[in-house]
N, CA, C and O of each residue as an XYZ file, in Angstrom:
448
protein
N       0.934     -1.085     -0.095
C       0.376     -0.268     -0.014
C       1.052      1.831     -0.234
O       2.030      2.464      0.163
N       0.330      2.013     -0.720
C       1.662      3.408     -0.632
C       0.073      4.683     -0.812
O      -0.989      4.625     -1.433
N       0.743      5.743      0.145
C       0.128      6.808     -0.241
C       0.307      7.396     -0.525
O       1.523      7.574     -0.453
N      -0.497      8.571     -1.253
C       0.740      9.064     -2.034
C      -0.513     11.069     -2.098
O      -1.667     11.163     -1.681
N       0.038     11.832     -2.516
C      -0.861     13.360     -2.200
C       0.118     13.921     -2.685
O       1.251     13.443     -2.740
N      -0.374     15.433     -3.248
C       0.999     16.797     -3.371
C       1.190     16.469     -4.616
O       1.029     17.421     -5.379
N       1.547     15.226     -5.241
C       2.287     15.029     -6.468
C       1.762     15.938     -7.721
O       0.541     15.997     -7.862
N       2.503     16.578     -8.547
C       2.779     17.671     -9.795
C       1.654     16.560    -10.043
O       1.754     15.568     -9.322
N       0.174     16.594    -11.328
C      -0.865     16.200    -11.977
C      -0.135     15.464    -12.742
O      -0.325     14.257    -12.588
N       0.738     15.800    -13.618
C       1.308     14.393    -14.908
C       2.134     12.979    -13.929
O       1.852     11.807    -14.179
N       3.031     13.328    -12.962
C       3.062     12.600    -12.055
C       2.214     11.753    -11.478
O       2.406     10.724    -12.126
N       1.421     11.521    -10.701
C      -0.069     11.522    -10.173
C      -0.034     10.459    -11.551
O       0.649      9.435    -11.529
N      -0.868     10.856    -12.738
C      -1.382      9.628    -13.436
C       0.037      9.154    -14.098
O      -0.030      8.317    -14.998
N       0.886      9.481    -13.832
C       1.961      8.229    -13.810
C       2.179      6.534    -13.125
O       2.351      5.376    -13.504
N       1.993      7.575    -11.525
C       2.124      6.733    -11.029
C       0.690      5.650    -10.884
O       0.732      4.427    -11.022
N      -0.456      6.415    -10.595
C      -2.211      6.557    -11.456
C      -1.853      4.917    -11.438
O      -2.101      4.043    -10.608
N      -1.111      4.892    -12.817
C      -1.321      4.170    -14.229
C      -1.072      2.726    -14.042
O      -1.863      1.819    -14.302
N       0.648      2.575    -13.349
C       1.223      1.157    -12.341
C       1.185      1.053    -11.007
O       2.135      0.967    -10.229
N      -0.490      1.070    -10.681
C      -1.024      0.562     -9.982
C      -1.904     -0.264     -9.864
O      -2.949     -0.212    -10.513
N      -1.623     -1.188     -8.993
C      -2.344     -2.330     -9.667
C      -3.555     -2.490     -8.847
O      -4.055     -3.614     -8.827
N      -3.877     -1.942     -8.452
C      -5.388     -1.447     -7.034
C      -5.684     -0.636     -6.672
O      -4.920     -0.398     -5.736
N      -6.872      0.635     -6.808
C      -6.331      1.665     -6.336
C      -8.204      1.319     -5.439
O      -9.232      0.748     -5.802
N      -7.604      2.314     -3.745
C      -9.059      1.481     -3.015
C      -8.801      3.252     -2.470
O      -7.702      3.674     -2.109
N     -10.221      4.194     -2.527
C     -10.196      5.521     -2.323
C     -11.981      6.046     -2.817
O     -12.613      5.324     -3.589
N     -12.444      7.016     -2.397
C     -14.090      6.768     -2.839
C     -14.135      8.087     -3.942
O     -13.081      8.618     -4.293
N     -15.300      8.500     -4.387
C     -16.035      9.211     -5.540
C     -14.987     10.499     -5.663
O     -15.107     11.531     -5.002
N     -13.776     10.200     -6.786
C     -13.357     12.083     -6.049
C     -11.805     11.653     -7.440
O     -11.413     10.614     -7.971
N     -11.356     13.224     -7.514
C     -10.595     12.805     -8.931
C      -9.976     11.986     -8.753
O     -10.208     11.095     -9.570
N      -8.869     11.630     -7.745
C      -8.131     10.682     -8.091
C      -8.554      9.609     -8.298
O      -7.740      8.883     -8.868
N      -9.797      9.026     -8.016
C     -10.151      8.264     -8.554
C     -10.767      7.890     -9.913
O     -11.108      6.758    -10.255
N     -10.855      9.015    -10.628
C     -12.121      9.231    -11.620
C     -10.212      9.059    -12.746
O     -10.379      8.433    -13.793
N      -8.569      9.598    -12.488
C      -8.085      9.347    -12.520
C      -7.372      7.476    -13.253
O      -6.984      7.086    -14.354
N      -7.562      6.755    -11.690
C      -7.197      5.562    -12.619
C      -8.306      4.708    -13.247
O      -8.372      3.662    -13.892
N      -9.322      5.828    -12.662
C     -11.017      4.757    -13.962
C      -9.888      4.792    -15.808
O      -9.519      3.845    -16.503
N      -9.631      6.720    -16.045
C      -9.313      7.222    -16.991
C      -7.604      5.377    -17.631
O      -7.195      4.624    -18.514
N      -7.457      5.875    -16.140
C      -6.265      4.011    -17.155
C      -6.196      3.532    -17.030
O      -5.234      2.765    -17.005
N      -7.664      3.455    -16.706
C      -7.309      1.362    -16.419
C      -7.921      0.376    -15.131
O      -8.769     -0.503    -14.976
N      -7.030      1.040    -14.422
C      -6.934      0.620    -13.309
C      -7.839     -0.113    -11.889
O      -8.340      0.525    -10.964
N      -7.845     -1.137    -12.014
C      -8.478     -1.650    -11.179
C      -9.156     -1.023     -9.997
O      -8.355     -0.349     -9.349
N     -10.894     -1.027     -9.294
C     -10.975     -0.158     -7.475
C     -11.718     -0.904     -7.142
O     -12.543     -1.702     -7.586
N     -11.228     -0.459     -6.054
C     -12.513     -0.163     -4.874
C     -12.238      0.914     -3.889
O     -11.368      1.536     -3.279
N     -14.222      0.666     -4.228
C     -14.574      2.250     -4.499
C     -15.511      2.701     -3.158
O     -16.596      2.120     -3.140
N     -15.240      3.785     -1.855
C     -16.206      3.728     -1.076
C     -17.399      4.852     -0.962
O     -17.142      6.042     -0.779
N     -19.004      4.236     -1.116
C     -19.361      5.108     -1.962
C     -19.173      6.249     -1.505
O     -18.480      7.093     -2.073
N     -20.005      6.489      0.017
C     -19.503      7.307      0.806
C     -20.752      8.314      0.455
O     -21.680      7.650     -0.005
N     -21.198     10.346      0.565
C     -21.942     10.864      0.301
C     -22.138     10.728     -1.060
O     -22.579     11.841     -1.347
N     -22.096     10.029     -2.187
C     -22.694      9.903     -3.464
C     -23.908      9.162     -3.776
O     -24.318      8.384     -2.914
N     -24.628      9.291     -5.003
C     -26.339      9.100     -5.134
C     -25.634      7.939     -4.888
O     -24.412      7.928     -5.032
N     -26.252      6.947     -4.530
C     -26.815      5.734     -4.605
C     -26.506      4.937     -6.111
O     -26.363      3.731     -6.314
N     -26.478      5.670     -6.726
C     -26.769      5.030     -8.582
C     -25.375      5.696     -8.769
O     -24.725      4.683     -8.510
N     -24.720      6.346     -8.945
C     -23.835      6.654     -9.366
C     -22.863      5.042     -9.252
O     -22.951      4.052     -8.526
N     -21.939      5.459    -10.408
C     -21.194      4.862    -11.248
C     -19.609      5.323    -12.276
O     -19.586      6.237    -13.099
N     -18.611      4.562    -11.985
C     -17.362      4.670    -12.451
C     -18.214      5.557    -13.882
O     -19.424      5.552    -14.109
N     -17.088      6.287    -14.706
C     -17.595      6.436    -16.123
C     -16.582      6.099    -16.638
O     -16.914      5.497    -17.658
N     -15.777      6.115    -16.575
C     -14.850      4.537    -17.376
C     -14.141      3.483    -16.385
O     -13.765      3.501    -15.213
N     -14.146      2.316    -17.714
C     -14.119      0.935    -16.889
C     -14.410      0.846    -15.770
O     -13.550      0.982    -14.899
N     -15.964      0.541    -15.415
C     -16.398     -0.071    -14.611
C     -16.811     -0.844    -14.454
O     -17.919     -0.787    -13.920
N     -16.205     -2.226    -14.819
C     -16.338     -3.086    -14.730
C     -15.243     -3.833    -13.908
O     -15.210     -4.983    -13.470
N     -14.123     -2.523    -13.825
C     -13.157     -2.799    -12.920
C     -13.491     -2.423    -11.422
O     -12.656     -2.796    -10.597
N     -14.224     -1.966    -11.111
C     -14.202     -1.507     -9.818
C     -15.578     -1.995     -9.395
O     -16.448     -2.180    -10.246
N     -15.793     -2.203     -8.143
C     -15.984     -2.828     -7.257
C     -16.620     -1.911     -5.776
O     -15.943     -1.887     -4.748
N     -18.003     -1.189     -5.867
C     -18.331      0.184     -5.451
C     -19.240     -0.600     -4.264
O     -20.208     -1.339     -4.443
N     -18.323     -0.012     -2.415
C     -18.910     -0.103     -2.250
C     -20.019      0.257     -0.947
O     -19.826      0.650      0.203
N     -20.987     -0.005     -1.550
C     -22.622      1.429     -1.440
C     -24.124      0.225     -0.953
O     -24.178     -0.928     -1.382
N     -25.139      0.802     -0.065
C     -26.019      0.521      0.571
C     -26.756      1.351      0.078
O     -26.782      2.564      0.288
N     -27.878      0.244     -1.126
C     -28.318      1.476     -1.706
C     -30.190      2.086     -0.839
O     -30.987      2.992     -1.081
N     -30.099      0.750      0.352
C     -31.050      1.467      1.470
C     -30.548      2.876      1.761
O     -31.511      3.641      1.817
N     -29.390      3.490      1.966
C     -29.552      4.722      2.940
C     -30.383      6.023      2.132
O     -30.082      6.655      1.120
N     -31.779      6.129      3.238
C     -32.433      7.160      2.157
C     -32.043      8.169      2.309
O     -32.684      8.874      1.530
N     -30.713      9.328      3.337
C     -29.670      9.804      3.186
C     -28.762     10.059      2.438
O     -28.157     11.068      2.802
N     -28.171      9.365      1.067
C     -28.016      8.823      0.044
C     -28.525      9.984     -0.550
O     -29.745      9.848     -0.460
N     -28.297     11.008     -1.087
C     -26.987     11.938     -0.968
C     -26.857     12.650     -0.278
O     -27.844     12.886      0.418
N     -25.822     13.304     -0.060
C     -26.154     13.636      1.635
C     -26.091     15.204      1.121
O     -26.425     15.876      2.097
N     -25.825     16.009      0.087
C     -25.427     17.335     -0.024
C     -26.762     17.565     -0.648
O     -26.877     16.550     -1.336
N     -27.919     18.322     -0.847
C     -28.460     18.729     -0.995
C     -28.926     19.782     -1.983
O     -28.103     20.691     -2.083
N     -29.735     19.891     -2.553
C     -28.700     21.881     -3.644
C     -30.135     22.531     -2.183
O     -30.017     23.637     -1.655
N     -30.967     21.840     -1.933
C     -31.455     22.954     -0.330
C     -30.463     22.833      0.731
O     -30.307     23.839      1.422
N     -30.131     22.346      0.858
C     -29.508     21.905      2.314
C     -28.717     22.389      1.962
O     -28.369     22.794      0.852
N     -27.805     22.417      4.190
C     -25.695     22.274      4.102
C     -25.645     21.141      3.621
O     -26.310     20.111      3.502
N     -23.818     21.988      3.146
C     -23.063     20.967      2.338
C     -22.094     20.053      3.666
O     -22.161     20.237      4.881
N     -21.474     19.337      3.118
C     -20.326     19.032      3.644
C     -20.698     18.607      4.967
O     -20.226     19.284      5.880
N     -21.373     17.724      5.250
C     -22.379     16.995      6.119
C     -22.541     16.194      6.382
O     -22.858     15.542      5.388
N     -22.562     15.497      7.403
C     -23.779     13.856      7.483
C     -25.063     14.391      8.141
O     -24.831     15.041      9.161
N     -26.521     14.263      7.766
C     -26.993     14.130      8.144
C     -28.184     13.432      8.346
O     -29.343     13.842      8.288
N     -27.495     11.704      8.726
C     -27.839     11.125      9.793
C     -27.860     10.918     10.819
O     -26.852     10.566     11.432
N     -28.851     11.045     11.280
C     -28.438     11.774     13.109
C     -28.658     10.676     13.368
O     -27.607     10.225     13.824
N     -29.723      9.608     13.361
C     -29.262      8.031     13.788
C     -28.414      7.256     13.420
O     -28.331      6.133     13.917
N     -27.667      7.649     12.549
C     -27.237      6.544     11.801
C     -26.064      7.160     11.553
O     -25.450      6.510     10.707
N     -25.074      8.755     12.139
C     -24.459      9.154     11.161
C     -23.336      8.551     10.409
O     -23.075      7.358     10.564
N     -22.734      9.214      9.698
C     -21.624      8.378      8.795
C     -21.759      6.576      8.453
O     -20.773      5.862      8.268
N     -23.288      6.056      8.427
C     -23.426      4.427      7.856
C     -23.316      4.497      6.363
O     -23.529      3.370      5.917
N     -23.087      5.304      5.469
C     -22.338      5.020      4.048
C     -20.914      4.198      4.133
O     -20.398      3.332      3.426
N     -20.437      5.043      5.618
C     -18.683      4.511      5.417
C     -18.413      3.519      6.765
O     -17.444      2.763      6.825
N     -19.397      3.643      7.801
C     -19.309      2.370      8.110
C     -19.933      1.370      8.376
O     -20.250      0.757      9.395
N     -20.131      1.244      6.884
C     -20.509     -0.311      6.776
C     -19.994     -0.951      6.692
O     -19.870     -1.910      7.454
N     -19.579     -0.785      5.962
C     -17.775     -1.820      5.540
C     -16.806     -1.491      6.628
O     -16.812     -0.376      7.149
N     -15.887     -2.530      7.020
C     -14.998     -3.256      8.518
C     -13.798     -2.632      7.365
O     -13.946     -1.982      6.331
N     -12.538     -3.167      8.082
C     -11.024     -2.943      7.231
C     -10.969     -4.455      6.917
O     -10.282     -4.993      6.048
N     -12.115     -5.242      8.088
C     -11.184     -6.508      7.284
C     -11.943     -6.786      6.025
O     -11.296     -7.338      5.134
N     -13.494     -6.437      5.733
C     -14.296     -6.297      5.006
C     -13.738     -5.413      3.893
O     -14.192     -5.744      2.797
N     -13.210     -4.775      3.866
C     -12.192     -4.349      2.390
C     -11.072     -5.078      2.121
O     -10.837     -5.434      0.967
N     -10.428     -5.320      2.930
C      -9.097     -6.399      2.724
C      -9.979     -7.379      1.805
O      -9.878     -7.168      0.597
N     -10.518     -8.038      2.061
C     -10.768     -9.309      2.057
C     -11.542     -8.686     -0.012
O     -11.635     -9.546     -0.887
N     -11.807     -7.696     -0.201
C     -12.223     -7.411     -1.291
C     -12.026     -7.232     -2.540
O     -12.589     -7.404     -3.621
N     -10.402     -6.559     -1.792
C      -9.313     -5.890     -2.547
C      -8.231     -6.972     -3.067
O      -7.522     -6.899     -4.070
N      -8.320     -8.171     -1.936
C      -7.005     -8.974     -2.382
C      -8.029    -10.389     -3.543
O      -7.533    -11.320     -4.178
N      -9.455    -10.010     -3.418
C     -10.035    -11.063     -3.941
C     -10.073     -9.880     -5.408
O     -10.312    -10.623     -6.359
N      -9.915     -8.125     -6.058
C      -9.812     -7.912     -6.917
C      -8.699     -7.828     -7.546
O      -8.577     -7.751     -8.768
N      -7.656     -7.843     -6.572
C      -6.063     -8.246     -6.601
C      -6.240     -9.448     -8.028
O      -6.375     -9.342     -9.247
N      -6.158    -10.418     -7.171
C      -6.277    -11.950     -8.177
C      -7.169    -12.056     -9.377
O      -6.870    -12.956    -10.162
N      -8.142    -11.359     -9.653
C      -9.324    -11.042    -10.625
C      -7.682    -10.104    -11.939
O      -7.654    -10.247    -13.161
N      -6.432     -9.128    -10.959
C      -6.285     -8.616    -12.284
C      -5.008     -9.290    -13.087
O      -4.755     -8.947    -14.242
Protein backbone atom coordinates (compact mmCIF):
# COMPACT_ATOMS: atom_id res chain seq x y z
CA UNK A 1 0.00 0.00 0.00
CA UNK A 2 1.31 3.39 -0.94
CA UNK A 3 -0.45 6.57 0.13
CA UNK A 4 0.33 9.47 -2.18
CA UNK A 5 -0.56 13.12 -2.29
CA UNK A 6 0.75 16.49 -3.31
CA UNK A 7 2.23 15.28 -6.59
CA UNK A 8 2.12 17.27 -9.82
CA UNK A 9 -0.74 15.94 -11.96
CA UNK A 10 1.57 14.40 -14.57
CA UNK A 11 3.45 12.43 -11.87
CA UNK A 12 0.18 11.34 -10.25
CA UNK A 13 -1.11 10.02 -13.60
CA UNK A 14 2.13 8.10 -14.16
CA UNK A 15 2.08 6.59 -10.65
CA UNK A 16 -1.61 5.68 -10.83
CA UNK A 17 -1.27 4.06 -14.25
CA UNK A 18 1.25 1.59 -12.75
CA UNK A 19 -0.93 0.71 -9.74
CA UNK A 20 -2.40 -2.77 -9.34
CA UNK A 21 -5.44 -1.48 -7.45
CA UNK A 22 -6.88 1.89 -6.45
CA UNK A 23 -8.68 2.15 -3.11
CA UNK A 24 -10.52 5.36 -2.36
CA UNK A 25 -13.77 7.24 -2.72
CA UNK A 26 -15.64 8.94 -5.56
CA UNK A 27 -13.04 11.63 -6.19
CA UNK A 28 -10.66 13.13 -8.73
CA UNK A 29 -7.96 10.51 -7.95
CA UNK A 30 -10.56 7.77 -8.51
CA UNK A 31 -11.45 9.28 -11.88
CA UNK A 32 -7.78 9.25 -12.84
CA UNK A 33 -7.62 5.55 -11.91
CA UNK A 34 -10.73 4.99 -14.08
CA UNK A 35 -9.17 6.72 -17.07
CA UNK A 36 -5.99 4.68 -16.63
CA UNK A 37 -8.01 1.43 -16.49
CA UNK A 38 -6.72 0.59 -13.00
CA UNK A 39 -9.14 -1.62 -11.04
CA UNK A 40 -10.55 -0.09 -7.89
CA UNK A 41 -12.35 -0.56 -4.62
CA UNK A 42 -14.50 2.50 -4.05
CA UNK A 43 -16.28 3.60 -0.91
CA UNK A 44 -19.40 5.29 -2.28
CA UNK A 45 -19.78 7.51 0.77
CA UNK A 46 -22.06 10.48 0.23
CA UNK A 47 -22.49 9.97 -3.53
CA UNK A 48 -25.92 9.02 -4.85
CA UNK A 49 -26.59 5.27 -4.54
CA UNK A 50 -27.06 5.08 -8.32
CA UNK A 51 -23.61 6.56 -9.10
CA UNK A 52 -21.18 4.45 -11.15
CA UNK A 53 -17.70 5.21 -12.53
CA UNK A 54 -17.68 6.78 -16.01
CA UNK A 55 -14.90 4.64 -17.48
CA UNK A 56 -14.04 0.94 -17.08
CA UNK A 57 -16.84 0.45 -14.55
CA UNK A 58 -16.49 -3.31 -14.84
CA UNK A 59 -13.10 -3.06 -13.10
CA UNK A 60 -14.53 -1.36 -10.02
CA UNK A 61 -16.26 -2.69 -6.95
CA UNK A 62 -18.41 -0.03 -5.31
CA UNK A 63 -19.07 -0.41 -1.59
CA UNK A 64 -22.50 1.11 -1.12
CA UNK A 65 -25.79 0.58 0.61
CA UNK A 66 -28.54 1.68 -1.79
CA UNK A 67 -31.05 1.38 1.06
CA UNK A 68 -29.75 4.46 2.86
CA UNK A 69 -32.40 7.16 2.53
CA UNK A 70 -29.86 9.87 3.35
CA UNK A 71 -27.87 9.48 0.11
CA UNK A 72 -26.74 11.72 -1.37
CA UNK A 73 -25.83 13.85 1.64
CA UNK A 74 -25.49 17.15 -0.15
CA UNK A 75 -28.81 18.50 -1.40
CA UNK A 76 -29.29 21.60 -3.51
CA UNK A 77 -31.42 23.18 -0.80
CA UNK A 78 -29.66 22.01 2.34
CA UNK A 79 -26.37 22.10 4.15
CA UNK A 80 -23.36 20.59 2.41
CA UNK A 81 -20.26 18.75 3.57
CA UNK A 82 -21.81 17.22 6.66
CA UNK A 83 -23.70 14.06 7.47
CA UNK A 84 -27.44 14.57 7.88
CA UNK A 85 -28.13 11.04 9.14
CA UNK A 86 -28.62 11.75 12.84
CA UNK A 87 -29.82 8.22 13.62
CA UNK A 88 -26.71 6.54 12.16
CA UNK A 89 -24.02 9.14 11.40
CA UNK A 90 -21.67 8.25 8.55
CA UNK A 91 -23.58 5.04 7.83
CA UNK A 92 -22.46 5.19 4.19
CA UNK A 93 -18.84 4.70 5.29
CA UNK A 94 -19.24 2.75 8.53
CA UNK A 95 -21.03 -0.19 6.89
CA UNK A 96 -17.71 -1.54 5.65
CA UNK A 97 -15.17 -3.00 8.06
CA UNK A 98 -11.45 -2.99 7.38
CA UNK A 99 -11.58 -6.79 7.16
CA UNK A 100 -14.34 -6.67 4.54
CA UNK A 101 -12.51 -4.06 2.47
CA UNK A 102 -9.28 -6.07 2.71
CA UNK A 103 -11.01 -9.28 1.61
CA UNK A 104 -12.58 -7.55 -1.41
CA UNK A 105 -9.30 -5.83 -2.33
CA UNK A 106 -7.52 -9.20 -2.30
CA UNK A 107 -10.23 -10.66 -4.54
CA UNK A 108 -9.83 -7.77 -7.00
CA UNK A 109 -6.06 -8.18 -7.02
CA UNK A 110 -6.43 -11.90 -7.76
CA UNK A 111 -8.57 -11.03 -10.81
CA UNK A 112 -6.10 -8.44 -12.14
